[in-house]
Amino acid sequence: MRNLEEDENGVEEEEFQKKEKRKGKHDKPKPWDDDPNIDHWKVEKFDPSWNEGGMLEVSSFSTLFPQYREKYLQEAWPTVKSALKQYGIGCELNLVEGSMTVSTTRKTRDPYIIIKARDLIRLLSRSVSAPQAIKILDDEMQCDIIKISGLVRNKERFVKRRQHLVGPNSATLKALEILTGCYILVQGNTVAAMGSFKGLKQIRRIVEECMLNKMHPVYNIKILMMKKELEKNPELAQENWDRFLPKFKKKNVKQKKFNSKQKKAYTPFPPPQQPSKIDIQLETGEYFLSNKRKSAKIWQEKREKQAEKTAENKRKREEAFIPPKEPVNPVDKSEDVNNNVADITKSLKKKTEKLGKRKSEENLNAETYIMGSSEHASGKKSKKQRSSA
């Protein structure tokens, strides 16, 4: 019995040893693991010689776009088409359905480029400009579209928190772009980001914290700035940075609520009972009227209200055609009268002088004028002669 047990134990140990050996079969150190000349994180550029046969099946992706993007996409589509043609990707813009489609062709060699093309049309539909969206085709560039509409229910609160993310004159957004090294666009219910994986991870966390009201983006910017400074110091590369980073506690400051309602003076007596509809009808005498007369009265009141409303609408329409009153400058009437009389007298004097001149010219005769001159000369001579005599 003992021999049998020993044999069984020996077989189990051998099997266990064999299993252990198989488990660590591929965990041997490789010669290129410790080579300092090799960068293991570098993404190598795709070489078409790696896949000379091309794609076996056609892969395609399509996405819808809003109507306001139709005009821009129509203008920018030739540039998008030429950019995708370099990688052997076909694209189609359907304005009837409002969709964009990308698909592989026989010339496609890179199997991952169709995923990049899908991201390109998604970015274009989210209002990213075509030159910026085309950058996603590079291997080092990644993108992330963060949906923020479902994080907040109240629309006013959603708009306010989204504005926190943008900041005054887009200052917060620019600071996040500089610190993370990513392109960010806040549009409608989504936030589109383009950059490295590390930067995209930071942006997603900041956006979600902002929309869920966990932390304001300004505090996250301060933390990122501190991390940038700590990265410069090589001594702190292997240490925990939590002791250096600022810790922000959320404070809910309760605001005093001002009571708009004024307290009424206390009286032990209850308020007087308000009259019911029947009481009012009894007072006016309407209660004793027949149904016919009641309906006629209601109809009459309705007609009167309609007439008042139509008259008021007519008056409002006619107000647009009434000309505004011109401003009248107050002037002294006595001065105007005196000035007018003086002007009239001057003009009359001038007219009379002109008339007198005309009459004198008409009555004047040439012969009389000559005769008068000769008589006048002879008279002068006679006087001289008299004086000499």
Short mmCIF file of C-alpha atoms in Angstrom, two decimals:
data_model
loop_
_atom_site.label_atom_id
_atom_site.label_comp_id
_atom_site.label_asym_id
_atom_site.label_seq_id
_atom_site.Cartn_x
_atom_site.Cartn_y
_atom_site.Cartn_z
CA MET A 1 0.00 0.00 0.00
CA ARG A 2 2.78 2.34 1.00
CA ASN A 3 4.63 1.69 -2.28
CA LEU A 4 1.50 2.49 -4.26
CA GLU A 5 0.99 5.78 -2.36
CA GLU A 6 4.64 6.78 -2.87
CA ASP A 7 4.39 6.05 -6.60
CA GLU A 8 1.23 8.16 -6.88
CA ASN A 9 2.87 11.08 -4.99
CA GLY A 10 5.91 10.88 -7.26
CA VAL A 11 3.76 11.05 -10.38
CA GLU A 12 1.84 14.08 -9.00
CA GLU A 13 5.10 15.92 -8.21
CA GLU A 14 6.46 15.30 -11.73
CA GLU A 15 3.22 16.60 -13.27
CA PHE A 16 3.35 19.68 -11.03
CA GLN A 17 6.96 20.38 -12.04
CA LYS A 18 6.08 19.98 -15.72
CA LYS A 19 3.18 22.45 -15.35
CA GLU A 20 5.46 25.00 -13.68
CA LYS A 21 7.98 24.72 -16.50
CA ARG A 22 5.29 25.24 -19.14
CA LYS A 23 3.93 28.27 -17.35
CA GLY A 24 7.25 30.18 -17.47
CA LYS A 25 8.15 29.04 -20.94
CA HIS A 26 7.84 32.48 -22.65
CA ASP A 27 8.90 34.65 -19.66
CA LYS A 28 12.57 34.48 -20.51
CA PRO A 29 14.54 37.76 -20.80
CA LYS A 30 14.89 38.96 -24.39
CA PRO A 31 18.09 40.51 -25.75
CA TRP A 32 16.26 43.72 -26.80
CA ASP A 33 14.52 44.33 -23.45
CA ASP A 34 17.43 46.26 -21.92
CA ASP A 35 18.67 47.85 -25.14
CA PRO A 36 18.78 51.66 -24.53
CA ASN A 37 18.68 52.42 -28.27
CA ILE A 38 15.18 50.93 -28.67
CA ASP A 39 12.14 53.03 -27.70
CA HIS A 40 9.43 50.50 -26.80
CA TRP A 41 6.70 53.17 -26.60
CA LYS A 42 7.31 54.56 -30.07
CA VAL A 43 4.57 53.85 -32.63
CA GLU A 44 6.29 52.90 -35.87
CA LYS A 45 4.98 54.37 -39.10
CA PHE A 46 3.10 51.85 -41.21
CA ASP A 47 4.95 50.51 -44.23
CA PRO A 48 2.77 49.39 -47.20
CA SER A 49 5.17 46.47 -47.79
CA TRP A 50 3.82 44.85 -44.59
CA ASN A 51 0.45 44.27 -46.28
CA GLU A 52 1.00 44.05 -50.03
CA GLY A 53 -2.13 41.96 -50.62
CA GLY A 54 -4.49 44.65 -49.30
CA MET A 55 -7.79 44.11 -47.50
CA LEU A 56 -9.87 40.97 -47.97
CA GLU A 57 -13.24 42.54 -47.13
CA VAL A 58 -14.70 46.06 -47.48
CA SER A 59 -15.11 47.85 -44.13
CA SER A 60 -17.18 51.03 -43.92
CA PHE A 61 -18.43 53.50 -41.31
CA SER A 62 -21.03 56.24 -41.62
CA THR A 63 -22.20 59.04 -39.36
CA LEU A 64 -24.93 61.68 -39.50
CA PHE A 65 -24.24 65.42 -39.31
CA PRO A 66 -26.49 68.38 -38.32
CA GLN A 67 -28.11 70.55 -40.98
CA TYR A 68 -26.12 73.68 -40.09
CA ARG A 69 -22.87 71.84 -41.04
CA GLU A 70 -24.10 71.04 -44.56
CA LYS A 71 -22.76 74.19 -46.26
CA TYR A 72 -19.31 73.99 -44.62
CA LEU A 73 -18.90 70.27 -45.38
CA GLN A 74 -19.86 70.86 -49.01
CA GLU A 75 -17.05 73.45 -49.30
CA ALA A 76 -14.42 71.44 -47.35
CA TRP A 77 -15.19 67.99 -48.81
CA PRO A 78 -12.59 68.15 -51.66
CA THR A 79 -9.77 68.64 -49.11
CA VAL A 80 -11.08 65.75 -46.98
CA LYS A 81 -11.38 63.52 -50.04
CA SER A 82 -7.81 64.27 -51.19
CA ALA A 83 -6.44 63.61 -47.66
CA LEU A 84 -8.18 60.21 -47.45
CA LYS A 85 -7.17 59.27 -51.01
CA GLN A 86 -3.48 59.22 -49.95
CA TYR A 87 -4.30 56.31 -47.59
CA GLY A 88 -6.55 54.51 -50.10
CA ILE A 89 -9.83 55.31 -48.34
CA GLY A 90 -13.02 56.19 -50.24
CA CYS A 91 -15.46 58.75 -48.84
CA GLU A 92 -18.98 59.88 -49.73
CA LEU A 93 -21.06 62.90 -48.65
CA ASN A 94 -24.82 62.28 -48.86
CA LEU A 95 -26.71 65.57 -48.55
CA VAL A 96 -30.13 63.92 -48.92
CA GLU A 97 -29.73 61.66 -45.89
CA GLY A 98 -27.32 64.06 -44.15
CA SER A 99 -24.59 61.45 -43.68
CA MET A 100 -20.87 60.89 -44.32
CA THR A 101 -19.46 57.45 -45.23
CA VAL A 102 -15.88 56.15 -45.36
CA SER A 103 -14.90 52.72 -46.70
CA THR A 104 -11.80 50.72 -47.62
CA THR A 105 -10.80 50.16 -51.25
CA ARG A 106 -8.45 47.85 -53.14
CA LYS A 107 -5.65 50.37 -52.65
CA THR A 108 -5.98 50.32 -48.82
CA ARG A 109 -2.97 48.77 -47.11
CA ASP A 110 -3.08 49.97 -43.49
CA PRO A 111 -5.83 48.00 -41.66
CA TYR A 112 -6.17 50.59 -38.84
CA ILE A 113 -6.60 53.63 -41.12
CA ILE A 114 -10.35 52.94 -41.47
CA ILE A 115 -10.72 53.55 -37.69
CA LYS A 116 -8.86 56.84 -38.12
CA ALA A 117 -11.17 57.78 -41.02
CA ARG A 118 -14.18 57.00 -38.83
CA ASP A 119 -12.83 59.37 -36.15
CA LEU A 120 -12.30 62.01 -38.86
CA ILE A 121 -15.98 62.06 -39.95
CA ARG A 122 -17.10 62.03 -36.30
CA LEU A 123 -15.00 65.12 -35.61
CA LEU A 124 -16.32 66.86 -38.73
CA SER A 125 -19.90 66.24 -37.60
CA ARG A 126 -19.06 67.79 -34.20
CA SER A 127 -18.07 71.16 -35.78
CA VAL A 128 -14.29 70.60 -35.82
CA SER A 129 -12.71 72.41 -38.79
CA ALA A 130 -11.50 70.24 -41.70
CA PRO A 131 -7.73 71.17 -41.47
CA GLN A 132 -7.77 70.32 -37.74
CA ALA A 133 -9.77 67.10 -38.17
CA ILE A 134 -7.42 65.79 -40.91
CA LYS A 135 -4.58 65.73 -38.31
CA ILE A 136 -6.29 62.68 -36.74
CA LEU A 137 -4.94 60.55 -39.62
CA ASP A 138 -1.45 60.77 -38.03
CA ASP A 139 -0.52 57.75 -35.89
CA GLU A 140 0.49 59.86 -32.88
CA MET A 141 -2.80 61.81 -32.79
CA GLN A 142 -5.85 60.37 -31.02
CA CYS A 143 -9.32 61.78 -30.37
CA ASP A 144 -12.08 61.53 -27.78
CA ILE A 145 -15.66 62.83 -28.00
CA ILE A 146 -17.06 63.30 -24.48
CA LYS A 147 -20.85 63.37 -24.14
CA ILE A 148 -21.88 65.85 -21.43
CA SER A 149 -25.64 66.15 -21.98
CA GLY A 150 -26.55 63.19 -19.72
CA LEU A 151 -24.45 64.38 -16.77
CA VAL A 152 -26.79 67.27 -15.84
CA ARG A 153 -30.61 67.19 -16.00
CA ASN A 154 -31.45 70.84 -15.45
CA LYS A 155 -30.81 72.84 -18.66
CA GLU A 156 -29.92 76.14 -16.93
CA ARG A 157 -27.42 74.35 -14.68
CA PHE A 158 -25.98 72.50 -17.69
CA VAL A 159 -25.39 75.78 -19.60
CA LYS A 160 -23.80 77.39 -16.52
CA ARG A 161 -21.37 74.49 -15.92
CA ARG A 162 -20.49 74.28 -19.61
CA GLN A 163 -19.63 77.99 -19.45
CA HIS A 164 -17.30 77.24 -16.48
CA LEU A 165 -15.45 74.87 -18.80
CA VAL A 166 -15.05 77.55 -21.51
CA GLY A 167 -14.33 80.46 -19.15
CA PRO A 168 -14.35 84.21 -19.85
CA ASN A 169 -13.11 84.86 -23.43
CA SER A 170 -12.24 81.10 -23.65
CA ALA A 171 -9.39 81.64 -21.14
CA THR A 172 -10.00 78.36 -19.23
CA LEU A 173 -10.16 76.36 -22.46
CA LYS A 174 -6.89 77.89 -23.75
CA ALA A 175 -5.13 77.13 -20.44
CA LEU A 176 -6.28 73.47 -20.61
CA GLU A 177 -5.08 73.22 -24.22
CA ILE A 178 -1.60 74.53 -23.28
CA LEU A 179 -1.21 72.32 -20.18
CA THR A 180 -2.51 69.07 -21.73
CA GLY A 181 -1.17 69.67 -25.26
CA CYS A 182 -4.56 68.83 -26.78
CA TYR A 183 -7.08 70.58 -29.02
CA ILE A 184 -10.46 71.07 -27.27
CA LEU A 185 -13.78 72.17 -28.78
CA VAL A 186 -16.97 72.58 -26.72
CA GLN A 187 -19.96 72.31 -29.05
CA GLY A 188 -23.57 71.69 -27.99
CA ASN A 189 -23.87 68.49 -25.95
CA THR A 190 -20.34 67.21 -26.58
CA VAL A 191 -16.68 68.10 -26.00
CA ALA A 192 -14.31 67.04 -28.80
CA ALA A 193 -10.63 66.61 -27.88
CA MET A 194 -7.57 65.70 -29.98
CA GLY A 195 -4.11 64.85 -28.69
CA SER A 196 -2.09 62.14 -26.91
CA PHE A 197 -3.64 59.41 -24.75
CA LYS A 198 -2.29 61.00 -21.57
CA GLY A 199 -3.75 64.42 -22.41
CA LEU A 200 -7.13 62.95 -23.43
CA LYS A 201 -7.37 61.07 -20.13
CA GLN A 202 -6.76 64.30 -18.19
CA ILE A 203 -9.32 66.24 -20.27
CA ARG A 204 -12.04 63.58 -19.78
CA ARG A 205 -11.51 63.65 -16.00
CA ILE A 206 -11.58 67.49 -15.87
CA VAL A 207 -14.73 67.72 -18.04
CA GLU A 208 -16.63 65.10 -16.03
CA GLU A 209 -15.62 66.70 -12.70
CA CYS A 210 -16.77 70.10 -13.97
CA MET A 211 -20.15 68.88 -15.26
CA LEU A 212 -20.83 66.80 -12.11
CA ASN A 213 -19.88 69.84 -9.97
CA LYS A 214 -17.08 67.92 -8.20
CA MET A 215 -14.30 70.43 -8.97
CA HIS A 216 -14.05 73.69 -10.90
CA PRO A 217 -11.67 73.57 -13.92
CA VAL A 218 -9.58 76.42 -12.43
CA TYR A 219 -8.48 74.15 -9.55
CA ASN A 220 -7.56 71.39 -11.99
CA ILE A 221 -5.49 73.93 -13.95
CA LYS A 222 -3.61 74.81 -10.74
CA ILE A 223 -2.88 71.11 -10.10
CA LEU A 224 -1.64 70.61 -13.68
CA MET A 225 0.65 73.65 -13.36
CA MET A 226 2.13 72.24 -10.15
CA LYS A 227 2.72 68.87 -11.85
CA LYS A 228 4.50 70.62 -14.75
CA GLU A 229 6.87 72.26 -12.29
CA LEU A 230 7.48 68.98 -10.39
CA GLU A 231 8.30 67.14 -13.65
CA LYS A 232 11.29 69.45 -14.14
CA ASN A 233 12.91 68.19 -10.93
CA PRO A 234 14.58 64.76 -11.58
CA GLU A 235 14.99 64.07 -7.82
CA LEU A 236 11.20 63.85 -7.38
CA ALA A 237 10.68 61.44 -10.32
CA GLN A 238 10.25 58.36 -8.07
CA GLU A 239 8.42 60.10 -5.20
CA ASN A 240 4.74 60.63 -4.46
CA TRP A 241 3.61 64.18 -5.32
CA ASP A 242 0.46 64.27 -3.18
CA ARG A 243 2.20 66.28 -0.43
CA PHE A 244 3.08 69.02 -2.94
CA LEU A 245 -0.30 69.26 -4.69
CA PRO A 246 -2.99 71.57 -3.27
CA LYS A 247 -6.09 69.98 -1.73
CA PHE A 248 -9.38 71.73 -2.35
CA LYS A 249 -12.37 71.12 -0.15
CA LYS A 250 -15.84 71.72 -1.46
CA LYS A 251 -17.63 74.39 0.53
CA ASN A 252 -21.36 74.93 0.29
CA VAL A 253 -21.88 78.50 1.44
CA LYS A 254 -25.48 78.92 2.53
CA GLN A 255 -26.95 82.22 1.46
CA LYS A 256 -29.48 84.01 3.59
CA LYS A 257 -32.96 83.85 2.16
CA PHE A 258 -34.83 87.11 2.39
CA ASN A 259 -38.52 86.70 3.15
CA SER A 260 -40.41 88.84 0.67
CA LYS A 261 -43.70 88.22 2.49
CA GLN A 262 -44.37 90.62 5.34
CA LYS A 263 -45.78 89.16 8.53
CA LYS A 264 -49.33 90.21 9.19
CA ALA A 265 -50.43 91.39 12.59
CA TYR A 266 -51.76 88.52 14.69
CA THR A 267 -55.49 88.51 15.32
CA PRO A 268 -57.35 85.83 17.25
CA PHE A 269 -60.37 86.15 14.95
CA PRO A 270 -60.54 84.14 11.72
CA PRO A 271 -60.72 86.00 8.38
CA PRO A 272 -64.19 86.77 7.01
CA GLN A 273 -65.71 84.11 4.80
CA GLN A 274 -65.49 84.90 1.10
CA PRO A 275 -68.78 84.90 -0.84
CA SER A 276 -69.39 81.88 -3.05
CA LYS A 277 -70.44 81.98 -6.72
CA ILE A 278 -74.10 81.41 -5.78
CA ASP A 279 -73.99 84.30 -3.29
CA ILE A 280 -72.62 86.64 -5.98
CA GLN A 281 -75.31 85.47 -8.43
CA LEU A 282 -78.01 86.09 -5.81
CA GLU A 283 -76.71 89.64 -5.21
CA THR A 284 -76.65 90.51 -8.94
CA GLY A 285 -79.95 88.73 -9.64
CA GLU A 286 -78.38 86.39 -12.18
CA TYR A 287 -79.39 83.36 -10.15
CA PHE A 288 -83.08 83.83 -11.01
CA LEU A 289 -82.51 84.16 -14.78
CA SER A 290 -83.39 81.34 -17.17
CA ASN A 291 -80.70 79.35 -18.98
CA LYS A 292 -81.52 81.11 -22.26
CA ARG A 293 -81.04 84.57 -20.78
CA LYS A 294 -77.88 83.48 -18.98
CA SER A 295 -76.32 82.21 -22.22
CA ALA A 296 -77.42 85.39 -24.02
CA LYS A 297 -75.77 87.51 -21.31
CA ILE A 298 -72.52 85.50 -21.51
CA TRP A 299 -72.58 85.84 -25.32
CA GLN A 300 -73.11 89.61 -25.03
CA GLU A 301 -70.17 89.99 -22.61
CA LYS A 302 -68.03 87.93 -24.95
CA ARG A 303 -68.95 90.13 -27.93
CA GLU A 304 -68.14 93.29 -25.95
CA LYS A 305 -64.71 91.94 -25.00
CA GLN A 306 -64.02 91.01 -28.62
CA ALA A 307 -65.05 94.49 -29.79
CA GLU A 308 -62.71 96.10 -27.22
CA LYS A 309 -59.88 93.84 -28.29
CA THR A 310 -60.36 94.54 -32.01
CA ALA A 311 -60.53 98.30 -31.37
CA GLU A 312 -57.30 98.13 -29.37
CA ASN A 313 -55.55 96.09 -32.10
CA LYS A 314 -56.74 98.56 -34.75
CA ARG A 315 -55.41 101.47 -32.71
CA LYS A 316 -52.03 99.74 -32.34
CA ARG A 317 -51.85 99.11 -36.12
CA GLU A 318 -52.75 102.72 -36.93
CA GLU A 319 -50.10 104.07 -34.53
CA ALA A 320 -47.43 103.06 -37.03
CA PHE A 321 -48.93 105.39 -39.68
CA ILE A 322 -49.27 108.49 -37.46
CA PRO A 323 -46.37 110.89 -38.24
CA PRO A 324 -44.37 112.18 -35.28
CA LYS A 325 -44.84 115.78 -34.19
CA GLU A 326 -42.15 118.14 -35.47
CA PRO A 327 -40.38 120.20 -32.79
CA VAL A 328 -41.31 123.92 -32.96
CA ASN A 329 -38.60 126.42 -31.92
CA PRO A 330 -40.08 129.27 -29.84
CA VAL A 331 -39.31 132.70 -31.46
CA ASP A 332 -40.30 136.23 -30.32
CA LYS A 333 -43.17 137.40 -32.58
CA SER A 334 -42.54 141.16 -31.91
CA GLU A 335 -38.97 140.95 -33.28
CA ASP A 336 -40.16 139.06 -36.38
CA VAL A 337 -42.82 141.72 -37.12
CA ASN A 338 -40.32 144.61 -36.75
CA ASN A 339 -37.79 142.85 -38.99
CA ASN A 340 -40.44 142.19 -41.64
CA VAL A 341 -41.61 145.88 -41.67
CA ALA A 342 -38.03 147.17 -41.98
CA ASP A 343 -37.32 144.81 -44.89
CA ILE A 344 -40.51 145.88 -46.68
CA THR A 345 -39.71 149.62 -46.33
CA LYS A 346 -36.18 149.14 -47.67
CA SER A 347 -37.40 147.18 -50.68
CA LEU A 348 -40.07 149.85 -51.40
CA LYS A 349 -37.48 152.67 -51.25
CA LYS A 350 -35.21 150.83 -53.71
CA LYS A 351 -38.11 150.28 -56.10
CA THR A 352 -39.15 153.98 -56.02
CA GLU A 353 -35.59 155.15 -56.69
CA LYS A 354 -35.35 152.83 -59.70
CA LEU A 355 -38.69 154.08 -61.07
CA GLY A 356 -37.58 157.76 -60.69
CA LYS A 357 -34.39 157.14 -62.64
CA ARG A 358 -36.26 155.44 -65.45
CA LYS A 359 -38.77 158.35 -65.78
CA SER A 360 -36.03 161.02 -65.91
CA GLU A 361 -34.23 159.07 -68.67
CA GLU A 362 -37.41 158.83 -70.74
CA ASN A 363 -38.31 162.60 -70.53
CA LEU A 364 -34.80 163.80 -71.49
CA ASN A 365 -34.46 165.19 -75.16
CA ALA A 366 -31.13 165.58 -77.07
CA GLU A 367 -32.04 168.86 -78.84
CA THR A 368 -33.07 170.61 -75.68
CA TYR A 369 -29.93 169.38 -74.09
CA ILE A 370 -27.77 170.89 -76.94
CA MET A 371 -29.74 174.16 -77.04
CA GLY A 372 -29.46 174.55 -73.33
CA SER A 373 -25.71 174.08 -73.50
CA SER A 374 -25.25 176.71 -76.31
CA GLU A 375 -27.39 179.22 -74.45
CA HIS A 376 -25.45 178.61 -71.36
CA ALA A 377 -22.12 179.20 -73.27
CA SER A 378 -23.31 182.44 -74.92
CA GLY A 379 -24.48 183.74 -71.58
CA LYS A 380 -21.05 183.13 -70.17
CA LYS A 381 -19.35 185.04 -73.05
CA SER A 382 -21.64 188.04 -72.64
CA LYS A 383 -20.72 188.26 -69.00
CA LYS A 384 -17.01 188.31 -69.92
CA GLN A 385 -17.55 190.98 -72.52
CA ARG A 386 -19.47 193.05 -70.01
CA SER A 387 -16.77 192.76 -67.52
CA SER A 388 -14.06 193.75 -70.06
CA ALA A 389 -16.14 196.74 -71.17
#
